[in-house]
PDB file of C-alpha atoms in Angstrom:
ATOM      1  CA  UNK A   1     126.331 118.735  87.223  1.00  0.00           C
ATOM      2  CA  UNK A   2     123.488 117.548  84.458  1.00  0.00           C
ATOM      3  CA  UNK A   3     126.043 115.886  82.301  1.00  0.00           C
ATOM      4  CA  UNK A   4     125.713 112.336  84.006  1.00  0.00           C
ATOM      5  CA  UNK A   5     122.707 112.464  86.324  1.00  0.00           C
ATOM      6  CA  UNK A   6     120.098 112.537  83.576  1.00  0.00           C
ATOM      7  CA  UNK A   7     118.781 109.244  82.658  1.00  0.00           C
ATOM      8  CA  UNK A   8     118.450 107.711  79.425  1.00  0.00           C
ATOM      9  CA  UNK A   9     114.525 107.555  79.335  1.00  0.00           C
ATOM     10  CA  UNK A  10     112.266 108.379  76.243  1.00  0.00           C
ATOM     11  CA  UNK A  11     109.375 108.834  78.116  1.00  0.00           C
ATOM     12  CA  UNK A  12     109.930 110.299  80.445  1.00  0.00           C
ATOM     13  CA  UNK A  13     111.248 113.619  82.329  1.00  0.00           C
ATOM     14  CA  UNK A  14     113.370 115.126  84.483  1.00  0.00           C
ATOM     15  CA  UNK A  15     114.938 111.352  85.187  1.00  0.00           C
ATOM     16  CA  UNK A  16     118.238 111.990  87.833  1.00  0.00           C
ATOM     17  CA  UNK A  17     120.847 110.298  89.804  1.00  0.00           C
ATOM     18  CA  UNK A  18     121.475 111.418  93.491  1.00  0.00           C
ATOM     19  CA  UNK A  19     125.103 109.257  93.196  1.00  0.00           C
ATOM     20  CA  UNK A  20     128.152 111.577  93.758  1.00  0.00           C
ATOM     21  CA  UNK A  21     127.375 114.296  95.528  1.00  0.00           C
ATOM     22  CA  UNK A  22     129.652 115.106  98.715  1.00  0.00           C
ATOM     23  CA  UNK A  23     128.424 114.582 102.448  1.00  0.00           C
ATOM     24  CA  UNK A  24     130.244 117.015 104.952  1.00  0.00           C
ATOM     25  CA  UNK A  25     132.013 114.149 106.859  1.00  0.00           C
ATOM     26  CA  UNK A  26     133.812 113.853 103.602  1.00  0.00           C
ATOM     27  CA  UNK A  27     131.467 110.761 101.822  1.00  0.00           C
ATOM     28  CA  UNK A  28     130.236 110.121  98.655  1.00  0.00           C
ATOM     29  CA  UNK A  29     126.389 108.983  97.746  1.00  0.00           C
ATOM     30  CA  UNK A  30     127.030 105.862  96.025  1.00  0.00           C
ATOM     31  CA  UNK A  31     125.572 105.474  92.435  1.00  0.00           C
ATOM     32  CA  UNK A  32     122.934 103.758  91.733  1.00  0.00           C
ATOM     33  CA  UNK A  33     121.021 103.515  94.940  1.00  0.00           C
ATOM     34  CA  UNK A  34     118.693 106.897  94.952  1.00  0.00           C
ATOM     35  CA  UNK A  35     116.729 108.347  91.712  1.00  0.00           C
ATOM     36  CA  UNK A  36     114.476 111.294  91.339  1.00  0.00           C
ATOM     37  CA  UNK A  37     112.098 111.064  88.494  1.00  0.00           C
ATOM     38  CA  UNK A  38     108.700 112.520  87.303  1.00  0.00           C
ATOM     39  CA  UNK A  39     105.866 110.292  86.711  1.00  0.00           C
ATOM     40  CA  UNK A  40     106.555 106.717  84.781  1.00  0.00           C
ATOM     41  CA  UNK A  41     103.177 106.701  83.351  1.00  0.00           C
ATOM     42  CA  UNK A  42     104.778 107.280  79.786  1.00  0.00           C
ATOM     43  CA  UNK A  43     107.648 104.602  80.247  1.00  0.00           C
ATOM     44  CA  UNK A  44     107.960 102.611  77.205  1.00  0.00           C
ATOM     45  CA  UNK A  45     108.903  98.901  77.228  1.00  0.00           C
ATOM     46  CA  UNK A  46     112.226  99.523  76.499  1.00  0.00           C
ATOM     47  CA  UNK A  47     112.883 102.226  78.937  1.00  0.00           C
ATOM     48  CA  UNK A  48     111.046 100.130  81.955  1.00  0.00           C
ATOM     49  CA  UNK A  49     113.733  96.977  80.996  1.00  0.00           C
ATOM     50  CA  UNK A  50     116.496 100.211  81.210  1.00  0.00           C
ATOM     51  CA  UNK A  51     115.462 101.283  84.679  1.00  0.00           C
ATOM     52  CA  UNK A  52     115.236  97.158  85.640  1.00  0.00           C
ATOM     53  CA  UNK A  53     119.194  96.402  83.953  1.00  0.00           C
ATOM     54  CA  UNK A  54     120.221  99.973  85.815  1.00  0.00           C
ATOM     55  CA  UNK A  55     119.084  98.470  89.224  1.00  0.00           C
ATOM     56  CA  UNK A  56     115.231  99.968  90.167  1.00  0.00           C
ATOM     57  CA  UNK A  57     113.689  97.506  93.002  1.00  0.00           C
ATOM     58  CA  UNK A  58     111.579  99.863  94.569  1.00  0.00           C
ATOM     59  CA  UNK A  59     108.970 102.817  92.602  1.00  0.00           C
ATOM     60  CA  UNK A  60     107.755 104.918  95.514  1.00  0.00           C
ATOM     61  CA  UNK A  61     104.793 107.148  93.717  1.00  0.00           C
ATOM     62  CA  UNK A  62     104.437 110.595  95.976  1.00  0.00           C
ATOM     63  CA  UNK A  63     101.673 111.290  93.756  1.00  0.00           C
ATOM     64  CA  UNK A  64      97.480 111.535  95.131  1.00  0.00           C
ATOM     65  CA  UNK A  65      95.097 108.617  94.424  1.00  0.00           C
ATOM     66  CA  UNK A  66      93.281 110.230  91.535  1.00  0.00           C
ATOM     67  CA  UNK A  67      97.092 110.894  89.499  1.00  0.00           C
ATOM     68  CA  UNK A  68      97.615 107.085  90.277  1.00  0.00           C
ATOM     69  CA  UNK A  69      93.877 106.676  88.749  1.00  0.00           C
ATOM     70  CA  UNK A  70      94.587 108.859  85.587  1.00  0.00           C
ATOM     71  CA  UNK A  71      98.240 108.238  84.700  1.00  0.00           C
ATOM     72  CA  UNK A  72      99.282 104.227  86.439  1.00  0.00           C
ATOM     73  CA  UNK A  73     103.002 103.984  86.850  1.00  0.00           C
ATOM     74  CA  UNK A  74     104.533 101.331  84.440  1.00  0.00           C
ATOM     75  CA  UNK A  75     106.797 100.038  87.249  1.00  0.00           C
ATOM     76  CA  UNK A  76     110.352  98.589  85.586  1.00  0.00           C
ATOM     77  CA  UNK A  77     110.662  95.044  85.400  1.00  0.00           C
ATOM     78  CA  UNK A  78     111.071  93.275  88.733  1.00  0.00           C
ATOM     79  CA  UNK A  79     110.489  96.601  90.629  1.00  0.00           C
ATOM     80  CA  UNK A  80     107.945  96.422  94.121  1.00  0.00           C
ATOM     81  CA  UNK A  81     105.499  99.807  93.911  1.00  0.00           C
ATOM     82  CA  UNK A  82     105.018 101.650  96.967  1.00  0.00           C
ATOM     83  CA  UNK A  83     102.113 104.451  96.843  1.00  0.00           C
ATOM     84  CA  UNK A  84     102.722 106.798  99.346  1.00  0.00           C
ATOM     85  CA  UNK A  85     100.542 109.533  98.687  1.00  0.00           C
ATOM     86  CA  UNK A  86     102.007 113.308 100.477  1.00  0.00           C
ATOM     87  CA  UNK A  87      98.318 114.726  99.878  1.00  0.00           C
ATOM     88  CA  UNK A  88      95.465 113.139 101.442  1.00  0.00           C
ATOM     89  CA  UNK A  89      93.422 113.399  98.492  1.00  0.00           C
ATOM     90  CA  UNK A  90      93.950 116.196  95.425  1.00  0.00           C
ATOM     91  CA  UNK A  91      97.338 117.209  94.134  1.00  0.00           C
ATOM     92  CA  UNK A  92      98.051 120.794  95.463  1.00  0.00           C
ATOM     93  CA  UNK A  93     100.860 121.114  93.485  1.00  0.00           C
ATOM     94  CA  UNK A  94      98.642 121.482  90.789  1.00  0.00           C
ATOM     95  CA  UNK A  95     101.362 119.030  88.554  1.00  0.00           C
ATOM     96  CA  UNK A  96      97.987 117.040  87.445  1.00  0.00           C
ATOM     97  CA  UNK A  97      95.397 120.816  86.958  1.00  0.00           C
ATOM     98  CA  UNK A  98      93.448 121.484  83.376  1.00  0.00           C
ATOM     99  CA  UNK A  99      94.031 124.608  82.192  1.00  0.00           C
ATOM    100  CA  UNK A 100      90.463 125.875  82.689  1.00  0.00           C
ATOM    101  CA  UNK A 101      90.918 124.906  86.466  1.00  0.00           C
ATOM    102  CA  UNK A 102      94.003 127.106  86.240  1.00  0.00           C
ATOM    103  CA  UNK A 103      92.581 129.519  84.758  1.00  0.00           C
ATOM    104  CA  UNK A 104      90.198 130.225  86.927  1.00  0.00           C
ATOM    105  CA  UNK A 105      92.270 130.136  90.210  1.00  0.00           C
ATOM    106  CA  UNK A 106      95.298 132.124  88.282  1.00  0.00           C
ATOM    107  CA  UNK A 107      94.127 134.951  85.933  1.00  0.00           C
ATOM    108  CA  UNK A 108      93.951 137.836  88.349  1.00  0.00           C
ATOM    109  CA  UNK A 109      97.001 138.193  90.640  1.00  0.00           C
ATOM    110  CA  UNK A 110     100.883 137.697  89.159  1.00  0.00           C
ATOM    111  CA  UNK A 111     102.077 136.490  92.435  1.00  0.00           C
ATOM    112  CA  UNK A 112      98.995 133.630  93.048  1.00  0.00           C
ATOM    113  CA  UNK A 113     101.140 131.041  91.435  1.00  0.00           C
ATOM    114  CA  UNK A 114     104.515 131.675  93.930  1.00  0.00           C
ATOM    115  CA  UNK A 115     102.511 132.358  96.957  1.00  0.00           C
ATOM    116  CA  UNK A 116     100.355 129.112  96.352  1.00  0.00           C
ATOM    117  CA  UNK A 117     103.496 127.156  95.710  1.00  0.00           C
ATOM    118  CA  UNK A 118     105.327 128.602  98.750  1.00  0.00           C
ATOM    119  CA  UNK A 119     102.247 127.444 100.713  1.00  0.00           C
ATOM    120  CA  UNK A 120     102.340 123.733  99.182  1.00  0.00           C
ATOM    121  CA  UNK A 121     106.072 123.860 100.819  1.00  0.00           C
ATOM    122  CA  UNK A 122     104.948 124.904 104.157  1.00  0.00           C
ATOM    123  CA  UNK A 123     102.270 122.121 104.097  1.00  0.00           C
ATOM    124  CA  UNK A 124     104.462 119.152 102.572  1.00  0.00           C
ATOM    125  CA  UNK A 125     106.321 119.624 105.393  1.00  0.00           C
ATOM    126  CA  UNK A 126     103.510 120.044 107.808  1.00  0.00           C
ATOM    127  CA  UNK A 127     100.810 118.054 107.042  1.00  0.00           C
ATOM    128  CA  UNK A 128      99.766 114.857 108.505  1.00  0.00           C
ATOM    129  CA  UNK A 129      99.562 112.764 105.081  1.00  0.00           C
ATOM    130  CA  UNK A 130     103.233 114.377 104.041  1.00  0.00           C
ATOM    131  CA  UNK A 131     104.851 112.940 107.545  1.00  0.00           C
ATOM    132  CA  UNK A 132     103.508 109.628 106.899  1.00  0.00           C
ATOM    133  CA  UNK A 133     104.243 109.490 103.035  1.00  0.00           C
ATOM    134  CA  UNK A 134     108.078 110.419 104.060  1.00  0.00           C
ATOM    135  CA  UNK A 135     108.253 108.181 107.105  1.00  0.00           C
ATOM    136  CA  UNK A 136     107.238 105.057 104.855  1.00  0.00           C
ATOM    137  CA  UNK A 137     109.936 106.396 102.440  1.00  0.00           C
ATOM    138  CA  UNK A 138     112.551 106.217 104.605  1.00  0.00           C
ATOM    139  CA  UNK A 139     111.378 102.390 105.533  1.00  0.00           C
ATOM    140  CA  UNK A 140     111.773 101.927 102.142  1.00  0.00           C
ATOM    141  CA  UNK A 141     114.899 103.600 101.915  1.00  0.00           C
ATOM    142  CA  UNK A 142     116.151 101.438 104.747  1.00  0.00           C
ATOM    143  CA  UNK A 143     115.160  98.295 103.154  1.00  0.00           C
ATOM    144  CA  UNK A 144     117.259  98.960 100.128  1.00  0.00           C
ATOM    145  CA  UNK A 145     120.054  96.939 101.440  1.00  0.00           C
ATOM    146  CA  UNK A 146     121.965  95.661  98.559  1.00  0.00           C
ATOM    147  CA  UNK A 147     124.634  97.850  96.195  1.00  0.00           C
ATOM    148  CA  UNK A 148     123.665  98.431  92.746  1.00  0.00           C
ATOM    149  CA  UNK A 149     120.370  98.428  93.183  1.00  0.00           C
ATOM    150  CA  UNK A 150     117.960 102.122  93.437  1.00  0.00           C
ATOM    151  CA  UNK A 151     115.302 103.637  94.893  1.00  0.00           C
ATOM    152  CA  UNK A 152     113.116 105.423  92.668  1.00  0.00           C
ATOM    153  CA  UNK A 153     110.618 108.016  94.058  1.00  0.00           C
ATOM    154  CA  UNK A 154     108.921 110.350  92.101  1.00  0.00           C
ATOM    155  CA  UNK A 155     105.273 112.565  91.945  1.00  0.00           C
ATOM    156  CA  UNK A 156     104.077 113.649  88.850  1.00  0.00           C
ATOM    157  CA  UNK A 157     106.514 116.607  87.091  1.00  0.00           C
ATOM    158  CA  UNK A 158     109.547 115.229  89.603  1.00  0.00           C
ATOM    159  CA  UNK A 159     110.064 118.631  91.238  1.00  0.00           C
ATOM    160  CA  UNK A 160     108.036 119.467  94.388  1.00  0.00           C
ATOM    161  CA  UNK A 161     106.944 116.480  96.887  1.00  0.00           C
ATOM    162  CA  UNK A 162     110.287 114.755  94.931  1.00  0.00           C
ATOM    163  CA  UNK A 163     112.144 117.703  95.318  1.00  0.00           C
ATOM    164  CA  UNK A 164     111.642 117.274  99.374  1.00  0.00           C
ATOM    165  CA  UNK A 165     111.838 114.100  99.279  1.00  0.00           C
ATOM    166  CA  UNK A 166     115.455 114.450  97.845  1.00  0.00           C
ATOM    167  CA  UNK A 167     116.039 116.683 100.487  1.00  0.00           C
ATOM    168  CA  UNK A 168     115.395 114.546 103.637  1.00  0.00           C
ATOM    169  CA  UNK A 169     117.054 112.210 101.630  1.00  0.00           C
ATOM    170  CA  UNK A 170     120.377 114.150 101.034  1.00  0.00           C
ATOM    171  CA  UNK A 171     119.625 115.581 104.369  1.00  0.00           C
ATOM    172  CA  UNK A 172     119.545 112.947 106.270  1.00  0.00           C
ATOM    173  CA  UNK A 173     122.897 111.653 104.662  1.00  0.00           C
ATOM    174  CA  UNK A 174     124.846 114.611 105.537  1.00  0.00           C
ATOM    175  CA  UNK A 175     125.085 116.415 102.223  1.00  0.00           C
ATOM    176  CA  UNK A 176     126.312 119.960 102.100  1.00  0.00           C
ATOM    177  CA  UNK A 177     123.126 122.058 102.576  1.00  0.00           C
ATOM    178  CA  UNK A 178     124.306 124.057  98.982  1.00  0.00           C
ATOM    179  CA  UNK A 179     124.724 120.754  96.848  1.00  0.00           C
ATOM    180  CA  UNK A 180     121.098 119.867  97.978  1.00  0.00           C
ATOM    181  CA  UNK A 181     119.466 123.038  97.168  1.00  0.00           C
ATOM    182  CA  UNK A 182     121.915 122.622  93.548  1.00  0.00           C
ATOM    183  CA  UNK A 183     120.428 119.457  93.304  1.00  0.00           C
ATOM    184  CA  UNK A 184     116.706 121.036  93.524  1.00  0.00           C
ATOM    185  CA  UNK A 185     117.717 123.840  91.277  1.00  0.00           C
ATOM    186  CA  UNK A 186     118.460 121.174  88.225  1.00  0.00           C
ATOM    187  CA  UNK A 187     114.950 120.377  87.907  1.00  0.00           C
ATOM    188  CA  UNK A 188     114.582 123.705  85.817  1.00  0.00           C
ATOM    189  CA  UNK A 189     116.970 123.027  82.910  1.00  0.00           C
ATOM    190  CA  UNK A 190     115.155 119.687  82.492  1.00  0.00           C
ATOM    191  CA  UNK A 191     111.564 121.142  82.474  1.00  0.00           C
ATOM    192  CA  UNK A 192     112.345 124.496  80.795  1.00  0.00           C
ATOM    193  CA  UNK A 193     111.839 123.373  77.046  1.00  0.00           C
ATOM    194  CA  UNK A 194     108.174 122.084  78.002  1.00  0.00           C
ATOM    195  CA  UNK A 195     107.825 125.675  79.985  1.00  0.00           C
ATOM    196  CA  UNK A 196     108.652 127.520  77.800  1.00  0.00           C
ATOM    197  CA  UNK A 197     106.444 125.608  75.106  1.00  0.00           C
ATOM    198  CA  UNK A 198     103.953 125.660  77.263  1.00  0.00           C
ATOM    199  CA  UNK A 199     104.111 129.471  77.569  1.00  0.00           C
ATOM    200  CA  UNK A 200     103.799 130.145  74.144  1.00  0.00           C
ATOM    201  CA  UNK A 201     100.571 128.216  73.949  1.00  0.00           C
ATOM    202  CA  UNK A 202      99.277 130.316  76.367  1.00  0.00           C
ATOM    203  CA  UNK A 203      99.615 133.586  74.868  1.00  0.00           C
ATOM    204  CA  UNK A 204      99.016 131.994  71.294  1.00  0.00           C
ATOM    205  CA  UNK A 205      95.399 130.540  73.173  1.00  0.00           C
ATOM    206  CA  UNK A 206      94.939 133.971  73.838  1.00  0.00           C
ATOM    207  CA  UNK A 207      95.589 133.898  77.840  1.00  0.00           C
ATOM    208  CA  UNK A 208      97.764 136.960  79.782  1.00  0.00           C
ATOM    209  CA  UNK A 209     101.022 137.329  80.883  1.00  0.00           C
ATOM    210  CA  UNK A 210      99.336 137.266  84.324  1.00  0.00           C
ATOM    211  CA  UNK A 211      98.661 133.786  83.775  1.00  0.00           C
ATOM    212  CA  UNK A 212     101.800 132.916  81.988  1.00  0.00           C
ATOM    213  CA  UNK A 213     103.458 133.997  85.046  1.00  0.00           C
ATOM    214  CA  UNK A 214     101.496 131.905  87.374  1.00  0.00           C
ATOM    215  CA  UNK A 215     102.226 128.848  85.001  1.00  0.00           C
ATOM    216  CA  UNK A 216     106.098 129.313  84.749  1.00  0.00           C
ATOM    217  CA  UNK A 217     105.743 129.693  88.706  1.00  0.00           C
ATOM    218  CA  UNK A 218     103.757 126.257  88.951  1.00  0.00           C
ATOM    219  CA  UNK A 219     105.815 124.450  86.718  1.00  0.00           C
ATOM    220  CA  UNK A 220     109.121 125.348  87.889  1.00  0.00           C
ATOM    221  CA  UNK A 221     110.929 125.088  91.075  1.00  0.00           C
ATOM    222  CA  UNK A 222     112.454 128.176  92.748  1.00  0.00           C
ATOM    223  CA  UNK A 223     115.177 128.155  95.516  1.00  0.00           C
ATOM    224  CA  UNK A 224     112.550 130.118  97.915  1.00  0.00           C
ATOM    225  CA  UNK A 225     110.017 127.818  97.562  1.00  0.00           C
ATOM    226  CA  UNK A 226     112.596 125.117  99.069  1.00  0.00           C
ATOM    227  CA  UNK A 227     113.748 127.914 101.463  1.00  0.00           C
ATOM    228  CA  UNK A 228     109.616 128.122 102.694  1.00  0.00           C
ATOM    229  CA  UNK A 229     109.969 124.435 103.552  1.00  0.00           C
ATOM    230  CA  UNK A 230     113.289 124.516 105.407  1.00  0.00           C
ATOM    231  CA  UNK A 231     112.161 127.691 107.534  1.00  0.00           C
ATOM    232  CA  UNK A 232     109.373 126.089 109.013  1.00  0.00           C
ATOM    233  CA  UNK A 233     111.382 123.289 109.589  1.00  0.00           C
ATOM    234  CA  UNK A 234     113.677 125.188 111.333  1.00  0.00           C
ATOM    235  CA  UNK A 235     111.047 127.605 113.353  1.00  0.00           C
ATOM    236  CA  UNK A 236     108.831 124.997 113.976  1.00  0.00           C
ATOM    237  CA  UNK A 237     110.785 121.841 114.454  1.00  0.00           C
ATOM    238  CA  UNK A 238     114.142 122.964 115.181  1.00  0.00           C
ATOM    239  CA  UNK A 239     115.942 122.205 112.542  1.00  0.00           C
ATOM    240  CA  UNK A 240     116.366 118.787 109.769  1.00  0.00           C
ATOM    241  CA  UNK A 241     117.882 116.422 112.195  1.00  0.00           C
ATOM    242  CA  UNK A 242     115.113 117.122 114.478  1.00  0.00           C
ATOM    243  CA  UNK A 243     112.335 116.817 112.350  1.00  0.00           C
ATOM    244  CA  UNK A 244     114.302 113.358 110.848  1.00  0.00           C
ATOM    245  CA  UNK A 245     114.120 112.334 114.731  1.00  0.00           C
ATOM    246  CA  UNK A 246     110.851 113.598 116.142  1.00  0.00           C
ATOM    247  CA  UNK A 247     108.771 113.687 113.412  1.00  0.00           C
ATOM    248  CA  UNK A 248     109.507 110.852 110.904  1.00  0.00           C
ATOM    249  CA  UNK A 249     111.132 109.003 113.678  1.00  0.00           C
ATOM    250  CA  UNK A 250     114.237 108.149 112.360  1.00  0.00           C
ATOM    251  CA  UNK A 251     116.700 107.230 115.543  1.00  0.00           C
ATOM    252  CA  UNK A 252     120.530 107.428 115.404  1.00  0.00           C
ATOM    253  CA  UNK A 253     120.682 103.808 114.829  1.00  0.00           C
ATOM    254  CA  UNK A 254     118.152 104.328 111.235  1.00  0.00           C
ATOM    255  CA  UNK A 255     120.357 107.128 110.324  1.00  0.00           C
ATOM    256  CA  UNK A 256     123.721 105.481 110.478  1.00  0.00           C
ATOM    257  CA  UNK A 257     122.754 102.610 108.968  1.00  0.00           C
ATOM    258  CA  UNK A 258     121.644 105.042 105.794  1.00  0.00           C
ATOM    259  CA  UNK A 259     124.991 105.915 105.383  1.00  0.00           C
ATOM    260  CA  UNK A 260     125.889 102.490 105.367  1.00  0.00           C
ATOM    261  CA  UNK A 261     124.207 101.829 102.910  1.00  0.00           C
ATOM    262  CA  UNK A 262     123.856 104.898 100.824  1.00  0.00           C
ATOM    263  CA  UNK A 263     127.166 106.366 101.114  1.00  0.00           C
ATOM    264  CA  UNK A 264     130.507 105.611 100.508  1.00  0.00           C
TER     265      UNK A 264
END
């Protein structure tokens, strides 16, 4: 499924393609409308003109005000930016921490790292700031109105607030339920070389496999975490298409005419 949905970026990671996956009324997302991407602040000049040629007119940036501050976007050529922030202020994905900060918060207790991220699920789909942030996505979405040319929306490793963003996204366009969470699941091949070098820094800096396990559980996605989000969409809101509806607002009307235009 990796084969063609990776993009050819040099800097950057975990750079996908929603095109081609199957809707259960028997559609097809069209290519080259809808990308998933960690952050662009490493974009070189040649891979921001790549992005422009492939057809990137929107960047939406999930990410908090002080990632914006510390790593800018390079937006491709000709692209608007849209900063729609899911946090109202810090990252709680921790995508952005030092490792003395995560040190601190992740040296005693192998299961801090999953629980915390479990939580971040339950709140991106809960709180206030993560309701607006995917509204204005969707407006954005909406507005995306000629073929060939992409969305891009992203945070800052291109798994978590992207990850459900992806999944209102495929969600709201009728994909099978199992290709989304698929979908989700991909992030890991991409990020697993940096994990795993990652880990091996740790225990060569001297840190325990306690902690090692907390970071592999930060930097990684894992189907339960997306499984956190859809329960308490489900207990709480009564399923996807009612959350789409009541809580981001999205009316019959909005919802066919994103199949109009994402789907074929």
């Amino acid at each position: 499924m990796t084969n063609n949905r990776n993009l050819n970026v040099t800097g950057g990671l975990n750079f996908r393609e929603l095109g081609g996956y199957p809707t259960l009324d028997n559609q097809t997302v069209k290519w080259h409308k809808l990308l998933r991407t960690a952050g662009l602040a490493g974009l070189t000049p040649e891979d921001q003109q790549h992005l422009s040629q492939y057809g990137v007119v929107a960047d939406v940036d999930f990410r908090s005000k002080d990632e914006q501050t510390m790593a800018p976007d390079r937006v491709p050529v000709g692209a608007t930016y849209h900063f729609l922030p899911v946090f109202p202020a810090d990252d709680q994905t921790d995508a952005s921490a030092t490792e003395a900060e995560l040190e601190q918060r992740f040296n005693g207790d192998d299961q801090a790292g999953y629980r915390h991220m479990v939580d971040v699920y339950q709140k991106m789909i809960t709180l206030p700031s993560a309701q607006a942030a995917y509204h204005d996505f969707f407006a954005t979405l909406s507005a995306n109105d000629t073929a060939q040319q992409s969305v891009l929306f992203h945070c800052t490793a291109g798994k978590d607030r992207t990850g459900i963003g992806a999944f209102l996204a495929l969600s709201a366009l009728n994909v099978d339920p199992q290709v989304i969470k698929t979908d989700y699941l991909l992030t890991n091949q991409n990020v697993m070389p940096k994990v795993e070098a990652q880990s091996d820094a740790a225990r060569r800096d001297g840190h325990t496999e306690t902690f090692v396990t907390n970071i592999r559980a930060l930097s990684t996605v894992n189907a339960d975490y997306l499984d956190a989000a859809i329960k308490v969409i489900n207990t709480q809101y009564g399923g996807v298409q009612d959350y789409l509806h009541d809580v981001l607002k999205l009316s019959r009307n909005d919802l066919n005419n994103l199949k109009q235009l994402y789907l074929d």
